[in-house]
Short mmCIF file of C-alpha atoms in Angstrom, two decimals:
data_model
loop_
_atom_site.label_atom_id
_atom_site.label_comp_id
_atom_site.label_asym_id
_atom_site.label_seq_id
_atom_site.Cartn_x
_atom_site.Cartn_y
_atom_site.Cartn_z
CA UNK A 700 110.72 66.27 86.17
CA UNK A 701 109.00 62.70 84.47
CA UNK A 702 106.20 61.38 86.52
CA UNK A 703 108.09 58.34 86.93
CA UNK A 704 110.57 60.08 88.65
CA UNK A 705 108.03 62.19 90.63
CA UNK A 706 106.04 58.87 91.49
CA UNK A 707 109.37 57.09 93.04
CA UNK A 708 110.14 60.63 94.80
CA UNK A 709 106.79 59.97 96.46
CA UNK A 710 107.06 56.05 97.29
CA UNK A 711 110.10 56.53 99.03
CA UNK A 712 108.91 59.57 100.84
CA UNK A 713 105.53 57.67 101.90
CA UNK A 714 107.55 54.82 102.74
CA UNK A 715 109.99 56.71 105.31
CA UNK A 716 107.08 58.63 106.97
CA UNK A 717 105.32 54.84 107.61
CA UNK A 718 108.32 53.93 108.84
CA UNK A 719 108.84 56.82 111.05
CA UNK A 720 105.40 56.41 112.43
CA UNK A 721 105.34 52.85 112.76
CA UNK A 722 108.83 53.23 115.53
CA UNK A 723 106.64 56.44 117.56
CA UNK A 724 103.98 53.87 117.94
CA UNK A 725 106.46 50.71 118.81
CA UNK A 726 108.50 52.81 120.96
CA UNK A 727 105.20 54.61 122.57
CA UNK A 728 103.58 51.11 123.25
CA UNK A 729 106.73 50.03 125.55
CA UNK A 730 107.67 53.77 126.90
CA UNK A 731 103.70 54.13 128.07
CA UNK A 732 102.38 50.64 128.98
CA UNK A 733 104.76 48.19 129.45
CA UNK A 734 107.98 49.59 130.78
CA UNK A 735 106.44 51.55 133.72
CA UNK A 736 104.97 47.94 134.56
CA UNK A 737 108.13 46.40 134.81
CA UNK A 738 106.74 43.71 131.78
CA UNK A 739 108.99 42.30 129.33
CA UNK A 740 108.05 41.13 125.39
CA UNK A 741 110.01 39.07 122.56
CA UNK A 742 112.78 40.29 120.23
CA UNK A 743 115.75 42.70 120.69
CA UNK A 744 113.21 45.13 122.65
CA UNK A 745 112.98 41.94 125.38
CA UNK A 746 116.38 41.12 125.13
CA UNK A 747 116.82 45.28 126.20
CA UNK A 748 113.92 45.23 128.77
CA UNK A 749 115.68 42.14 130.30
CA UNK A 750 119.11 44.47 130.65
CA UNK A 751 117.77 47.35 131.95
CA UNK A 752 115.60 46.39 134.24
CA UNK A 753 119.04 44.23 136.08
CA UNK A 754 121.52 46.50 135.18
CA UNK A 755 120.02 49.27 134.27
CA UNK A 756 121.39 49.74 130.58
CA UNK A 757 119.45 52.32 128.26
CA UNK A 758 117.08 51.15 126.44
CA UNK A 759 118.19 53.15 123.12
CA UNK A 760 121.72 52.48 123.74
CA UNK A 761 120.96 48.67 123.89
CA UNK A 762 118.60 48.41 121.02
CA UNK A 763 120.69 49.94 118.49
CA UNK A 764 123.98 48.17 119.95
CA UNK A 765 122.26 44.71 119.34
CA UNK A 766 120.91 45.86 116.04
CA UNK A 767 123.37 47.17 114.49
CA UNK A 768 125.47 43.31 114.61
CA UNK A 769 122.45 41.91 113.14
CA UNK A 770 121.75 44.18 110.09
CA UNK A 771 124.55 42.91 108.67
CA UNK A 772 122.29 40.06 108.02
CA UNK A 773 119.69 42.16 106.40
CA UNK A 774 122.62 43.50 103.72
CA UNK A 775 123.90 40.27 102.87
CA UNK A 776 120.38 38.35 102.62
CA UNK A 777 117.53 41.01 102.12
CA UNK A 778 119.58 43.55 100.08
CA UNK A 779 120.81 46.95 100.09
CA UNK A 780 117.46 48.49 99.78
CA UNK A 781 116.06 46.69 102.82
CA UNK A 782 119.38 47.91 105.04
CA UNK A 783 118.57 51.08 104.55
CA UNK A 784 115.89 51.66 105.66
CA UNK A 785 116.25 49.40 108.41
CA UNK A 786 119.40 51.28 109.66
CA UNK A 787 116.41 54.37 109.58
CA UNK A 788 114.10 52.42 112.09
CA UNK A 789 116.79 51.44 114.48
CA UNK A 790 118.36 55.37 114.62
CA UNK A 791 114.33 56.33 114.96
CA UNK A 792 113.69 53.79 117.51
CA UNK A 793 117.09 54.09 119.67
CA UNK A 794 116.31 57.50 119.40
CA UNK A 795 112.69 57.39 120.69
CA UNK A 796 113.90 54.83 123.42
CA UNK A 797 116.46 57.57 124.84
CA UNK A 798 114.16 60.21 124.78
CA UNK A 799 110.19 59.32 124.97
CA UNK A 800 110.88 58.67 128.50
CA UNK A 801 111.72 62.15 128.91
CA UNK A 802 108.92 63.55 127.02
CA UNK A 803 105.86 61.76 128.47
CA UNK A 804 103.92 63.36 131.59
CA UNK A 805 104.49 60.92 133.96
CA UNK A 806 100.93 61.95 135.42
CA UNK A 807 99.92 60.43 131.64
CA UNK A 808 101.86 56.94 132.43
CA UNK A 809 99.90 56.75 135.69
CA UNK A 810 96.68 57.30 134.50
CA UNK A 811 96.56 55.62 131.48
CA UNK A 812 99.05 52.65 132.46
CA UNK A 813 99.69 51.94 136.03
CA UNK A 814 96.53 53.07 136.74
CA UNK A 815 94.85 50.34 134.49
CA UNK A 816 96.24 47.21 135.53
CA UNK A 817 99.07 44.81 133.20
CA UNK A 818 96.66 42.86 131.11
CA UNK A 819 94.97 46.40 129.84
CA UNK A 820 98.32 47.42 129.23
CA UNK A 821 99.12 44.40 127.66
CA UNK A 822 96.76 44.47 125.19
CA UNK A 823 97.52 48.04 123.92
CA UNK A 824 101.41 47.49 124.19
CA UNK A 825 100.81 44.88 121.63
CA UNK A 826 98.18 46.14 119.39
CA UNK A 827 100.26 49.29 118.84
CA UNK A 828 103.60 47.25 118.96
CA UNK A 829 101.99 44.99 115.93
CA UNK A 830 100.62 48.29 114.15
CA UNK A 831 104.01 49.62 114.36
CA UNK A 832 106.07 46.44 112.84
CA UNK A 833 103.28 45.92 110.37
CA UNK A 834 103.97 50.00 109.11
CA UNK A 835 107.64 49.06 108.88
CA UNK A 836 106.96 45.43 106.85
CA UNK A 837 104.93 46.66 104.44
CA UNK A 838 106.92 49.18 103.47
CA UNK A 839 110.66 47.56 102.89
CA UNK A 840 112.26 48.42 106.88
CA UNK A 841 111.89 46.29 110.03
CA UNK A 842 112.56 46.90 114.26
CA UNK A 843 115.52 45.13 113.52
CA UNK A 844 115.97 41.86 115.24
CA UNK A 845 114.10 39.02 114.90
CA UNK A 846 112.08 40.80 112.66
CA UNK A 847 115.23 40.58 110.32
CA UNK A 848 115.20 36.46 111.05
CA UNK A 849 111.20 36.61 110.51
CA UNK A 850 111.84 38.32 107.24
CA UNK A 851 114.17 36.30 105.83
CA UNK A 852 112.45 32.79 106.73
CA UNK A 853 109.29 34.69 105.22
CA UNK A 854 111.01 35.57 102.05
CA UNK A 855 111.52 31.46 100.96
CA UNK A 856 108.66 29.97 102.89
CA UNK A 857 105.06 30.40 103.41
CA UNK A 858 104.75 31.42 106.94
CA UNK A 859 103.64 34.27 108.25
CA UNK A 860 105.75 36.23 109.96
CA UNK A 861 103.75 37.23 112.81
CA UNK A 862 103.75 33.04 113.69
CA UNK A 863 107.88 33.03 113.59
CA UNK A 864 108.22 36.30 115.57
CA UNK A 865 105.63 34.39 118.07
CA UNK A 866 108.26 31.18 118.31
CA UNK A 867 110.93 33.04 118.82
CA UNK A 868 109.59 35.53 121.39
CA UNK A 869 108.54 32.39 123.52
CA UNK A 870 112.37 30.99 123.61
CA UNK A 871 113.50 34.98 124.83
CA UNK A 872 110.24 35.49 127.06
CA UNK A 873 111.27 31.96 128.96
CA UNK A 874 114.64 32.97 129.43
CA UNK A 875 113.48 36.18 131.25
CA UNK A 876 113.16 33.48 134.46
CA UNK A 877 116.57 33.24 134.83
CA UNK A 878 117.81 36.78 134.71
CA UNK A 879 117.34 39.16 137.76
CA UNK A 880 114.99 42.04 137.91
CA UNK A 881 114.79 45.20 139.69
CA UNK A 882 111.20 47.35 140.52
CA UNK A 883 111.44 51.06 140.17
CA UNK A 884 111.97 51.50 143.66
CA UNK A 885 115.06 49.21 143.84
CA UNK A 886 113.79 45.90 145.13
CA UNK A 887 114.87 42.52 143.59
CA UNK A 888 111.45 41.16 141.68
CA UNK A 889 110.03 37.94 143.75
CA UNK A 890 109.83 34.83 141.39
CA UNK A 891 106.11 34.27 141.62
CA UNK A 892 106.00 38.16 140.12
CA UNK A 893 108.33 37.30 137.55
CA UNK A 894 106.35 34.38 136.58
CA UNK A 895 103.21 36.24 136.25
CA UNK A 896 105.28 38.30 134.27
CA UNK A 897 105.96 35.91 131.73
CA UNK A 898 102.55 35.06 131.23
CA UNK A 899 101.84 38.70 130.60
CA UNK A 900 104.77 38.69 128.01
CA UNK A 901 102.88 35.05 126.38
CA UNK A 902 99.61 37.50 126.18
CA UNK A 903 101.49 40.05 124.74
CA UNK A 904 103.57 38.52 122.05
CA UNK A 905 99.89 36.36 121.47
CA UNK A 906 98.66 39.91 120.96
CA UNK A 907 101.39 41.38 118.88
CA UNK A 908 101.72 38.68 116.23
CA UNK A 909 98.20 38.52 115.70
CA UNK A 910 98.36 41.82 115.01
CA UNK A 911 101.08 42.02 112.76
CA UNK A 912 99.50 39.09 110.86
CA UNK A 913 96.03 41.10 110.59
CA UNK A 914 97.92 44.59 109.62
CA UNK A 915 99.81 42.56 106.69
CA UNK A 916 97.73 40.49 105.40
CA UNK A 917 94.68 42.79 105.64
CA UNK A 918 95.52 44.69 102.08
CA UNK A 919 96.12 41.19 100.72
CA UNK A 920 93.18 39.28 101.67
CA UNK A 921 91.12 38.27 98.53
CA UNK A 922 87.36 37.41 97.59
CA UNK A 923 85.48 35.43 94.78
CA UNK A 924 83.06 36.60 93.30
CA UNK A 925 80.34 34.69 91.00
CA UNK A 926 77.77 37.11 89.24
CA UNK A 927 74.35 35.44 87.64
CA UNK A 928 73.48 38.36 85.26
CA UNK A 929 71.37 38.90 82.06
CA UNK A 930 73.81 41.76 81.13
CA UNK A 931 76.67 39.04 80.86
CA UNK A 932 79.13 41.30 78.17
CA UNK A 933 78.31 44.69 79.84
CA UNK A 934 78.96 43.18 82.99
CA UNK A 935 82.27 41.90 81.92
CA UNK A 936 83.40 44.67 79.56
CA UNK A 937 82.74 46.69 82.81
CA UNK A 938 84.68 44.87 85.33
CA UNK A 939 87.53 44.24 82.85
CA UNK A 940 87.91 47.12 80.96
CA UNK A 941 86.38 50.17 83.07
CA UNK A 942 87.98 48.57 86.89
CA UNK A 943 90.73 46.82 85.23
CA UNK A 944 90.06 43.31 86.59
CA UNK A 945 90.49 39.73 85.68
CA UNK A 946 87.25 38.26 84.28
CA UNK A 947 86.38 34.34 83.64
CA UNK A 948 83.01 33.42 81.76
CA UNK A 949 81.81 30.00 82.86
CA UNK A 950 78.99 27.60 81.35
CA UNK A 951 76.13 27.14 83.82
CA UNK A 952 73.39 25.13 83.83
CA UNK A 953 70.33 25.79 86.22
CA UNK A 954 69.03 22.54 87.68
CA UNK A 955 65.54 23.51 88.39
CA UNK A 956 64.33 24.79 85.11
CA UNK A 957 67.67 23.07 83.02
CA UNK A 958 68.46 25.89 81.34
CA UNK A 959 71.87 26.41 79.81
CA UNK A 960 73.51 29.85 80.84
CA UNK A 961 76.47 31.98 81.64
CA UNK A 962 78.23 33.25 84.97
CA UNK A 963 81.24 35.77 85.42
CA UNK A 964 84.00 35.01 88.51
CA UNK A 965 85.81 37.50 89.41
CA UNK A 966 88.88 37.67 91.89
CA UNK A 967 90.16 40.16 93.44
CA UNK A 968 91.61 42.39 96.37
CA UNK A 969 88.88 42.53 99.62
CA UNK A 970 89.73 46.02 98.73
CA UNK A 971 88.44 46.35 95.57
CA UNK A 972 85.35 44.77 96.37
CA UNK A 973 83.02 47.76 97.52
CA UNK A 974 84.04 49.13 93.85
CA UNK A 975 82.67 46.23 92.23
CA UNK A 976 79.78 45.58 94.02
CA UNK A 977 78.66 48.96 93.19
CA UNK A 978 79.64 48.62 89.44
CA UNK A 979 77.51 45.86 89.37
CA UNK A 980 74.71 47.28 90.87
CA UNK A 981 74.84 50.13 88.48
CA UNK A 982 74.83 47.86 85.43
CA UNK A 983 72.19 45.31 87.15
CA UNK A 984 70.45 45.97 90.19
CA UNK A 985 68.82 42.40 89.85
CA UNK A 986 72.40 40.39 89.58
CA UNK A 987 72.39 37.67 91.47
CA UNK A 988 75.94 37.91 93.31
CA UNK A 989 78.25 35.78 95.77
CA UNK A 990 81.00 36.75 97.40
CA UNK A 991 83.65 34.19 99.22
CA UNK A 992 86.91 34.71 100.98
CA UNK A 993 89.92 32.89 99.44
CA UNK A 994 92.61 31.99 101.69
CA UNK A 995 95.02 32.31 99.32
CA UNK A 996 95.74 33.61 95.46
CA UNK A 997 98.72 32.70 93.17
CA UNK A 998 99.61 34.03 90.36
CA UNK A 999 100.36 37.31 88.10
CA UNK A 1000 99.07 40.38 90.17
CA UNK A 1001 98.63 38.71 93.65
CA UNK A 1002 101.03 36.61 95.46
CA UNK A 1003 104.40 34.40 94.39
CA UNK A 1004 104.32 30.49 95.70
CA UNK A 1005 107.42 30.25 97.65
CA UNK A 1006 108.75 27.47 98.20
CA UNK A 1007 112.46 25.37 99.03
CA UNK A 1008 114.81 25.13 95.93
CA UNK A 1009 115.10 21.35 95.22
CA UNK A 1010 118.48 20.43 94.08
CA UNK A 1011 118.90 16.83 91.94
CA UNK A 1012 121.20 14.51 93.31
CA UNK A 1013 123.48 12.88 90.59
CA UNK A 1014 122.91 10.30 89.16
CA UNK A 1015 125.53 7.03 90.02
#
């Protein structure tokens, strides 16, 4: 067997087992902290909460009834590859749905949710919601949903999809008001609760896409780097041909003493940058160095521009 093949053999398995983990975590932050609260959240997960908690529909049964109409979505727009594995999520998910329940020691829910009060839970609902979608985005599946709509928005325009799953959850959250909603012990929800309720679900959906937005963008985030070295061609045979990185050599001119001179930039991954920091102090201990954040970087080996396809109009 080629490495190639071995190496794809590996992606895809790495890629299923993020995915996997990514729907116990989802499925965990609603079965443990916000279901036994009676709270609700955005996307098809709401849209479920919102049914079972008036008429008492499963949760699995529900989530992968409402997803599997919109993945046709995903095969026509995202492609084949992207169906896939989103069809995996929503079996993992509507499977977790049917049977965490089940599984967790209600003296666990007690203690660590109900026990705790709703913001707490609201806060780790929709961290570990967030860490769970951002598992499934960056590796080619989704929760299904609106993450689908997010995804597809995301794929021609730059906005992150953490700010449209946000928009949208606010129109389902809102609509929460007008359906009915029954306690565990049978009673009808008073209005004032079920307004405080939608606040919670703002927090939470505040919480989540935040999340999702740090999770993604995280391995993505970039820095600048501008070294002041007397070792200028070690320094950049180093960086370019011993850590394989892009390497500009700029004119500088010192104002104090007006002395001509030379300075290396460097961008790159926020991941890569503990590597080069110490490659630099290995070469030069007395580099003078800055490092900046970059909000964003376009180009070959970072990100594509997106952007809307302009057609011409005819000419008359």
């Amino acid at each position: 067997m080629s490495k190639t093949i071995e190496k794809n053999i590996l992606k895809v398995v790495t890629d299923y087992l993020f995915i996997t983990m990514g729907m116990f975590l989802f499925v965990g932050a609603w079965t443990m902290f916000l279901m036994p609260n009676n709270l609700i959240g955005g996307g098809v997960s709401g849209i479920c909460a919102m049914l079972h908690y008036a008429l008492g529909w499963s949760m699995g049964i529900t989530n992968f009834t409402i997803n599997g109409i919109l993945l046709i979505i995903a095969f026509l727009i995202l492609g084949r590859g992207f169906g896939v594995k989103t069809i995996y999520a929503i079996v993992v998910s509507s499977l977790c749905f049917q049977f965490f329940p089940s599984l967790i020691p209600m003296d666990f829910v007690n203690e660590f949710s109900l026990a705790n009060g709703k913001l707490l839970c609201v806060i780790f609902g929709g961290a570990m919601t967030g860490v769970g979608i951002g598992f499934a985005f960056t590796h080619g599946g989704s929760t299904g949903g609106t993450d689908i709509i997010a995804m597809i928005i995301n794929k021609y325009h730059n906005i992150t999809p953490g700010r449209l799953l946000l928009m949208m959850d606010a129109i389902i959250i809102g609509s929460s008001l007008f359906v009915p909603s029954y306690l565990p012990d049978g009673s009808l929800q008073a209005f004032p609760e079920k307004m405080a309720v939608v606040v919670y679900a703002l927090v939470l959906t505040g919480v989540n896409g935040y999340t999702v937005d740090l999770y993604l963008t995280g391995s993505k985030q970039s820095v600048q780097i501008f070294i002041f070295t007397k070792n200028i061609e070690v320094m950049a045979d180093a960086i370019a041909f011993d850590l394989k990185r892009g390497v500009t050599l700029l004119k500088s001119r010192g104002w104090y003493h007006k002395q001509e001179g030379e300075v290396l930039m460097v961008v790159a991954r926020r991941t890569d940058l503990n590597v080069i920091l110490s490659k630099i102090k290995q070469i030069d201990p007395k580099a003078f160095t800055t490092v900046t954040s970059v909000m964003g970087v376009y180009g070959l080996g970072f990100d594509t521009i997106k952007s809307k396809r302009v057609t011409e109009k005819p000419k008359q």
